[in-house]
Short mmCIF file of N, CA, C and O in Angstrom, two decimals:
data_model
loop_
_atom_site.label_atom_id
_atom_site.label_comp_id
_atom_site.label_asym_id
_atom_site.label_seq_id
_atom_site.Cartn_x
_atom_site.Cartn_y
_atom_site.Cartn_z
N UNK A 1 14.40 -6.48 48.31
CA UNK A 1 13.73 -7.71 47.97
C UNK A 1 12.23 -7.44 47.96
O UNK A 1 11.69 -6.86 48.88
N UNK A 2 11.57 -7.85 46.92
CA UNK A 2 10.13 -7.65 46.77
C UNK A 2 9.45 -9.01 46.89
O UNK A 2 9.64 -9.88 46.07
N UNK A 3 8.65 -9.16 47.93
CA UNK A 3 7.95 -10.43 48.17
C UNK A 3 6.46 -10.19 48.02
O UNK A 3 5.91 -9.32 48.66
N UNK A 4 5.82 -10.97 47.16
CA UNK A 4 4.36 -10.89 47.05
C UNK A 4 3.75 -11.69 48.18
O UNK A 4 4.14 -12.82 48.42
N UNK A 5 2.80 -11.10 48.85
CA UNK A 5 2.17 -11.77 49.98
C UNK A 5 0.82 -12.34 49.60
O UNK A 5 0.03 -11.69 48.94
N UNK A 6 0.59 -13.57 50.01
CA UNK A 6 -0.74 -14.15 49.88
C UNK A 6 -1.57 -13.57 51.01
O UNK A 6 -1.06 -12.85 51.86
N UNK A 7 -2.85 -13.88 51.04
CA UNK A 7 -3.66 -13.39 52.15
C UNK A 7 -3.16 -14.04 53.43
O UNK A 7 -3.15 -15.25 53.57
N UNK A 8 -2.71 -13.21 54.35
CA UNK A 8 -2.18 -13.67 55.62
C UNK A 8 -2.81 -12.86 56.73
O UNK A 8 -3.35 -11.79 56.49
N UNK A 9 -2.68 -13.37 57.93
CA UNK A 9 -3.22 -12.68 59.09
C UNK A 9 -2.08 -12.39 60.07
O UNK A 9 -1.23 -13.24 60.29
N UNK A 10 -2.10 -11.19 60.62
CA UNK A 10 -1.10 -10.81 61.62
C UNK A 10 -1.84 -10.34 62.88
O UNK A 10 -2.90 -9.72 62.79
N UNK A 11 -1.26 -10.65 64.03
CA UNK A 11 -1.78 -10.17 65.29
C UNK A 11 -0.71 -9.27 65.91
O UNK A 11 0.44 -9.66 66.02
N UNK A 12 -1.11 -8.05 66.27
CA UNK A 12 -0.19 -7.08 66.86
C UNK A 12 -0.65 -6.82 68.28
O UNK A 12 -1.82 -6.46 68.51
N UNK A 13 0.25 -6.98 69.22
CA UNK A 13 -0.08 -6.78 70.62
C UNK A 13 0.54 -5.48 71.10
O UNK A 13 1.74 -5.32 71.08
N UNK A 14 -0.29 -4.55 71.47
CA UNK A 14 0.18 -3.25 71.89
C UNK A 14 -0.93 -2.23 71.75
O UNK A 14 -2.10 -2.57 71.81
N UNK A 15 -0.56 -1.03 71.55
CA UNK A 15 -1.53 0.06 71.47
C UNK A 15 -2.02 0.30 70.05
O UNK A 15 -1.45 -0.18 69.08
N UNK A 16 -3.06 1.12 69.97
CA UNK A 16 -3.64 1.48 68.68
C UNK A 16 -3.12 2.85 68.23
O UNK A 16 -3.71 3.49 67.40
N UNK A 17 -2.00 3.26 68.82
CA UNK A 17 -1.42 4.54 68.44
C UNK A 17 0.09 4.37 68.34
O UNK A 17 0.63 3.33 68.70
N UNK A 18 0.77 5.35 67.83
CA UNK A 18 2.22 5.32 67.75
C UNK A 18 2.75 4.17 66.92
O UNK A 18 2.26 3.88 65.83
N UNK A 19 3.76 3.49 67.47
CA UNK A 19 4.42 2.40 66.76
C UNK A 19 3.45 1.25 66.48
O UNK A 19 3.48 0.65 65.41
N UNK A 20 2.58 0.94 67.45
CA UNK A 20 1.60 -0.13 67.24
C UNK A 20 0.69 0.16 66.06
O UNK A 20 0.46 -0.70 65.21
N UNK A 21 0.19 1.38 65.96
CA UNK A 21 -0.68 1.76 64.85
C UNK A 21 0.08 1.73 63.54
O UNK A 21 -0.45 1.28 62.51
N UNK A 22 1.33 2.18 63.56
CA UNK A 22 2.15 2.16 62.34
C UNK A 22 2.37 0.73 61.86
O UNK A 22 2.30 0.45 60.66
N UNK A 23 2.61 -0.19 62.80
CA UNK A 23 2.78 -1.59 62.43
C UNK A 23 1.50 -2.17 61.84
O UNK A 23 1.54 -2.86 60.81
N UNK A 24 0.37 -1.88 62.45
CA UNK A 24 -0.92 -2.35 61.95
C UNK A 24 -1.18 -1.80 60.55
O UNK A 24 -1.56 -2.54 59.63
N UNK A 25 -0.96 -0.51 60.36
CA UNK A 25 -1.18 0.12 59.05
C UNK A 25 -0.28 -0.50 57.98
O UNK A 25 -0.72 -0.78 56.87
N UNK A 26 0.99 -0.71 58.30
CA UNK A 26 1.92 -1.27 57.32
C UNK A 26 1.54 -2.70 56.95
O UNK A 26 1.57 -3.08 55.78
N UNK A 27 1.21 -3.50 57.94
CA UNK A 27 0.79 -4.87 57.65
C UNK A 27 -0.45 -4.88 56.76
O UNK A 27 -0.54 -5.68 55.82
N UNK A 28 -1.40 -4.02 57.04
CA UNK A 28 -2.61 -3.93 56.21
C UNK A 28 -2.26 -3.51 54.79
O UNK A 28 -2.78 -4.08 53.82
N UNK A 29 -1.37 -2.55 54.64
CA UNK A 29 -0.93 -2.12 53.31
C UNK A 29 -0.25 -3.26 52.55
O UNK A 29 -0.34 -3.34 51.33
N UNK A 30 0.43 -4.13 53.30
CA UNK A 30 1.13 -5.25 52.69
C UNK A 30 0.23 -6.46 52.45
O UNK A 30 0.71 -7.53 52.07
N UNK A 31 -1.07 -6.30 52.68
CA UNK A 31 -2.02 -7.35 52.34
C UNK A 31 -2.43 -8.26 53.47
O UNK A 31 -3.11 -9.27 53.24
N UNK A 32 -2.05 -7.96 54.67
CA UNK A 32 -2.44 -8.77 55.81
C UNK A 32 -3.80 -8.34 56.35
O UNK A 32 -4.11 -7.15 56.36
N UNK A 33 -4.58 -9.28 56.81
CA UNK A 33 -5.72 -8.99 57.68
C UNK A 33 -5.08 -8.85 59.06
O UNK A 33 -4.28 -9.70 59.47
N UNK A 34 -5.37 -7.77 59.77
CA UNK A 34 -4.65 -7.47 61.00
C UNK A 34 -5.60 -7.41 62.20
O UNK A 34 -6.59 -6.68 62.18
N UNK A 35 -5.27 -8.16 63.22
CA UNK A 35 -5.94 -8.05 64.50
C UNK A 35 -4.97 -7.42 65.47
O UNK A 35 -3.77 -7.69 65.41
N UNK A 36 -5.46 -6.56 66.33
CA UNK A 36 -4.56 -5.92 67.29
C UNK A 36 -5.28 -5.68 68.60
O UNK A 36 -6.49 -5.64 68.67
N UNK A 37 -4.46 -5.54 69.64
CA UNK A 37 -5.00 -5.25 70.96
C UNK A 37 -4.72 -3.79 71.31
O UNK A 37 -3.83 -3.16 70.76
N UNK A 38 -5.52 -3.29 72.22
CA UNK A 38 -5.32 -1.94 72.75
C UNK A 38 -5.69 -1.98 74.23
O UNK A 38 -6.46 -2.84 74.65
N UNK A 39 -5.11 -1.07 74.99
CA UNK A 39 -5.37 -1.06 76.44
C UNK A 39 -6.46 -0.06 76.81
O UNK A 39 -7.37 -0.38 77.56
N UNK A 40 -6.35 1.17 76.33
CA UNK A 40 -7.24 2.23 76.78
C UNK A 40 -7.92 3.03 75.69
O UNK A 40 -8.92 3.68 75.94
N UNK A 41 -7.40 3.04 74.52
CA UNK A 41 -7.82 3.97 73.47
C UNK A 41 -8.85 3.36 72.52
O UNK A 41 -8.57 3.16 71.35
N UNK A 42 -10.05 3.07 73.04
CA UNK A 42 -11.07 2.45 72.20
C UNK A 42 -11.40 3.33 70.99
O UNK A 42 -11.56 2.83 69.88
N UNK A 43 -11.49 4.64 71.20
CA UNK A 43 -11.81 5.55 70.10
C UNK A 43 -10.73 5.48 69.01
O UNK A 43 -11.05 5.40 67.82
N UNK A 44 -9.47 5.47 69.40
CA UNK A 44 -8.39 5.38 68.43
C UNK A 44 -8.35 4.01 67.77
O UNK A 44 -8.08 3.90 66.57
N UNK A 45 -8.64 2.96 68.52
CA UNK A 45 -8.67 1.62 67.95
C UNK A 45 -9.77 1.51 66.90
O UNK A 45 -9.55 0.98 65.80
N UNK A 46 -10.93 2.04 67.21
CA UNK A 46 -12.05 2.02 66.26
C UNK A 46 -11.71 2.82 65.01
O UNK A 46 -11.98 2.39 63.88
N UNK A 47 -11.09 3.97 65.19
CA UNK A 47 -10.69 4.81 64.05
C UNK A 47 -9.68 4.08 63.17
O UNK A 47 -9.75 4.15 61.94
N UNK A 48 -8.75 3.35 63.78
CA UNK A 48 -7.76 2.60 63.02
C UNK A 48 -8.42 1.47 62.23
O UNK A 48 -8.12 1.28 61.04
N UNK A 49 -9.33 0.74 62.85
CA UNK A 49 -10.06 -0.33 62.15
C UNK A 49 -10.83 0.26 60.96
O UNK A 49 -10.79 -0.28 59.85
N UNK A 50 -11.50 1.38 61.17
CA UNK A 50 -12.28 2.01 60.10
C UNK A 50 -11.38 2.51 58.98
O UNK A 50 -11.72 2.39 57.80
N UNK A 51 -10.22 3.07 59.32
CA UNK A 51 -9.29 3.55 58.30
C UNK A 51 -8.78 2.41 57.44
O UNK A 51 -8.70 2.52 56.21
N UNK A 52 -8.47 1.30 58.08
CA UNK A 52 -7.97 0.13 57.33
C UNK A 52 -9.07 -0.44 56.45
O UNK A 52 -8.84 -0.79 55.29
N UNK A 53 -10.29 -0.53 56.98
CA UNK A 53 -11.42 -1.01 56.18
C UNK A 53 -11.66 -0.09 54.99
O UNK A 53 -11.98 -0.56 53.89
N UNK A 54 -11.49 1.21 55.19
CA UNK A 54 -11.66 2.17 54.10
C UNK A 54 -10.64 2.00 52.99
O UNK A 54 -10.87 2.43 51.86
N UNK A 55 -9.54 1.35 53.29
CA UNK A 55 -8.50 1.09 52.30
C UNK A 55 -8.67 -0.30 51.67
O UNK A 55 -7.84 -0.74 50.89
N UNK A 56 -9.73 -1.00 52.06
CA UNK A 56 -10.02 -2.30 51.48
C UNK A 56 -9.37 -3.47 52.18
O UNK A 56 -9.38 -4.59 51.66
N UNK A 57 -8.82 -3.26 53.36
CA UNK A 57 -8.22 -4.36 54.12
C UNK A 57 -9.09 -4.68 55.32
O UNK A 57 -10.01 -3.96 55.64
N UNK A 58 -8.76 -5.79 55.99
CA UNK A 58 -9.51 -6.22 57.16
C UNK A 58 -8.73 -5.92 58.43
O UNK A 58 -7.51 -6.10 58.46
N UNK A 59 -9.43 -5.51 59.47
CA UNK A 59 -8.80 -5.30 60.78
C UNK A 59 -9.83 -5.54 61.87
O UNK A 59 -11.03 -5.39 61.65
N UNK A 60 -9.33 -5.92 63.02
CA UNK A 60 -10.17 -6.12 64.20
C UNK A 60 -9.36 -5.71 65.42
O UNK A 60 -8.16 -5.92 65.48
N UNK A 61 -10.04 -5.11 66.40
CA UNK A 61 -9.39 -4.65 67.62
C UNK A 61 -10.05 -5.28 68.83
O UNK A 61 -11.27 -5.40 68.89
N UNK A 62 -9.22 -5.67 69.80
CA UNK A 62 -9.70 -6.26 71.05
C UNK A 62 -9.02 -5.55 72.21
O UNK A 62 -7.80 -5.39 72.20
N UNK A 63 -9.79 -5.15 73.20
CA UNK A 63 -9.21 -4.54 74.39
C UNK A 63 -8.55 -5.62 75.24
O UNK A 63 -9.21 -6.60 75.63
N UNK A 64 -7.25 -5.46 75.52
CA UNK A 64 -6.52 -6.44 76.33
C UNK A 64 -5.26 -5.80 76.88
O UNK A 64 -4.64 -4.97 76.22
N UNK A 65 -4.88 -6.21 78.06
CA UNK A 65 -3.64 -5.77 78.69
C UNK A 65 -2.51 -6.67 78.23
O UNK A 65 -2.47 -7.85 78.56
N UNK A 66 -1.58 -6.12 77.46
CA UNK A 66 -0.48 -6.91 76.91
C UNK A 66 0.44 -7.49 77.97
O UNK A 66 1.22 -8.40 77.68
N UNK A 67 0.39 -6.99 79.18
CA UNK A 67 1.23 -7.50 80.26
C UNK A 67 0.57 -8.68 80.98
O UNK A 67 1.20 -9.30 81.85
N UNK A 68 -0.66 -9.02 80.62
CA UNK A 68 -1.40 -10.09 81.29
C UNK A 68 -1.53 -11.29 80.34
O UNK A 68 -2.29 -11.23 79.37
N UNK A 69 -0.79 -12.38 80.60
CA UNK A 69 -0.84 -13.53 79.70
C UNK A 69 -2.25 -14.08 79.47
O UNK A 69 -2.59 -14.47 78.35
N UNK A 70 -3.08 -14.10 80.49
CA UNK A 70 -4.45 -14.60 80.33
C UNK A 70 -5.26 -13.69 79.41
O UNK A 70 -6.05 -14.16 78.59
N UNK A 71 -5.04 -12.38 79.52
CA UNK A 71 -5.74 -11.44 78.64
C UNK A 71 -5.30 -11.62 77.19
O UNK A 71 -6.13 -11.54 76.28
N UNK A 72 -4.03 -11.88 76.97
CA UNK A 72 -3.54 -12.09 75.61
C UNK A 72 -4.08 -13.40 75.04
O UNK A 72 -4.50 -13.45 73.88
N UNK A 73 -4.13 -14.44 75.85
CA UNK A 73 -4.70 -15.72 75.39
C UNK A 73 -6.16 -15.52 75.00
O UNK A 73 -6.59 -16.01 73.95
N UNK A 74 -6.90 -14.80 75.79
CA UNK A 74 -8.31 -14.53 75.48
C UNK A 74 -8.43 -13.67 74.22
O UNK A 74 -9.31 -13.90 73.39
N UNK A 75 -7.54 -12.69 74.06
CA UNK A 75 -7.58 -11.82 72.88
C UNK A 75 -7.31 -12.62 71.61
O UNK A 75 -7.98 -12.42 70.59
N UNK A 76 -6.34 -13.53 71.67
CA UNK A 76 -6.06 -14.37 70.50
C UNK A 76 -7.29 -15.18 70.13
O UNK A 76 -7.68 -15.25 68.97
N UNK A 77 -7.94 -15.78 71.12
CA UNK A 77 -9.15 -16.56 70.86
C UNK A 77 -10.23 -15.70 70.21
O UNK A 77 -10.90 -16.12 69.27
N UNK A 78 -10.39 -14.45 70.69
CA UNK A 78 -11.39 -13.55 70.12
C UNK A 78 -11.01 -13.11 68.71
O UNK A 78 -11.87 -12.93 67.87
N UNK A 79 -9.73 -12.91 68.47
CA UNK A 79 -9.29 -12.44 67.15
C UNK A 79 -9.32 -13.55 66.09
O UNK A 79 -9.31 -13.25 64.90
N UNK A 80 -9.39 -14.80 66.51
CA UNK A 80 -9.49 -15.89 65.54
C UNK A 80 -10.81 -15.83 64.79
O UNK A 80 -10.88 -16.16 63.61
N UNK A 81 -11.87 -15.39 65.46
CA UNK A 81 -13.22 -15.41 64.90
C UNK A 81 -13.37 -14.52 63.66
O UNK A 81 -13.83 -14.99 62.62
N UNK A 82 -13.00 -13.22 63.71
CA UNK A 82 -13.26 -12.38 62.54
C UNK A 82 -12.51 -12.82 61.29
O UNK A 82 -12.93 -12.55 60.18
N UNK A 83 -11.39 -13.52 61.48
CA UNK A 83 -10.58 -13.93 60.34
C UNK A 83 -10.77 -15.40 59.99
O UNK A 83 -10.05 -15.95 59.18
N UNK A 84 -11.75 -16.03 60.63
CA UNK A 84 -12.10 -17.43 60.36
C UNK A 84 -10.88 -18.35 60.47
O UNK A 84 -10.64 -19.20 59.63
N UNK A 85 -10.12 -18.15 61.54
CA UNK A 85 -8.94 -18.96 61.79
C UNK A 85 -9.24 -19.98 62.87
O UNK A 85 -10.17 -19.83 63.64
N UNK A 86 -8.41 -20.99 62.93
CA UNK A 86 -8.50 -21.97 64.00
C UNK A 86 -7.17 -22.01 64.72
O UNK A 86 -6.16 -21.51 64.22
N UNK A 87 -7.14 -22.61 65.86
CA UNK A 87 -5.88 -22.73 66.61
C UNK A 87 -4.86 -23.56 65.85
O UNK A 87 -3.68 -23.54 66.17
N UNK A 88 -5.26 -24.32 64.85
CA UNK A 88 -4.32 -25.12 64.09
C UNK A 88 -3.84 -24.40 62.83
O UNK A 88 -3.07 -24.95 62.08
N UNK A 89 -4.31 -23.17 62.60
CA UNK A 89 -3.84 -22.41 61.46
C UNK A 89 -2.33 -22.20 61.58
O UNK A 89 -1.79 -22.06 62.66
N UNK A 90 -1.66 -22.16 60.45
CA UNK A 90 -0.22 -21.99 60.43
C UNK A 90 0.18 -20.61 60.92
O UNK A 90 -0.42 -19.61 60.52
N UNK A 91 1.18 -20.56 61.74
CA UNK A 91 1.72 -19.27 62.19
C UNK A 91 3.20 -19.20 61.82
O UNK A 91 3.87 -20.22 61.71
N UNK A 92 3.68 -18.01 61.59
CA UNK A 92 5.09 -17.82 61.25
C UNK A 92 5.72 -16.88 62.23
O UNK A 92 5.13 -16.05 62.80
#
């Protein structure tokens, strides 16, 4: 099934390497602006954001512990800004 995607935003919670990075890259390739969290790998997170920007897509990274609900809530609030989203934006 081939689905054309409108401009959408995805938030990925996890690392900026391995499966998390692969998910971020795929979403960006599919036309999503992607925000993601990372725990320790700021250098890798920055490299991933730059790689996605180099391909013409948008990405943003926020340092947050995915096991901490308060950290995730704060990360979501921070990730809303670069993509000009509001808390009332539609989510799927």
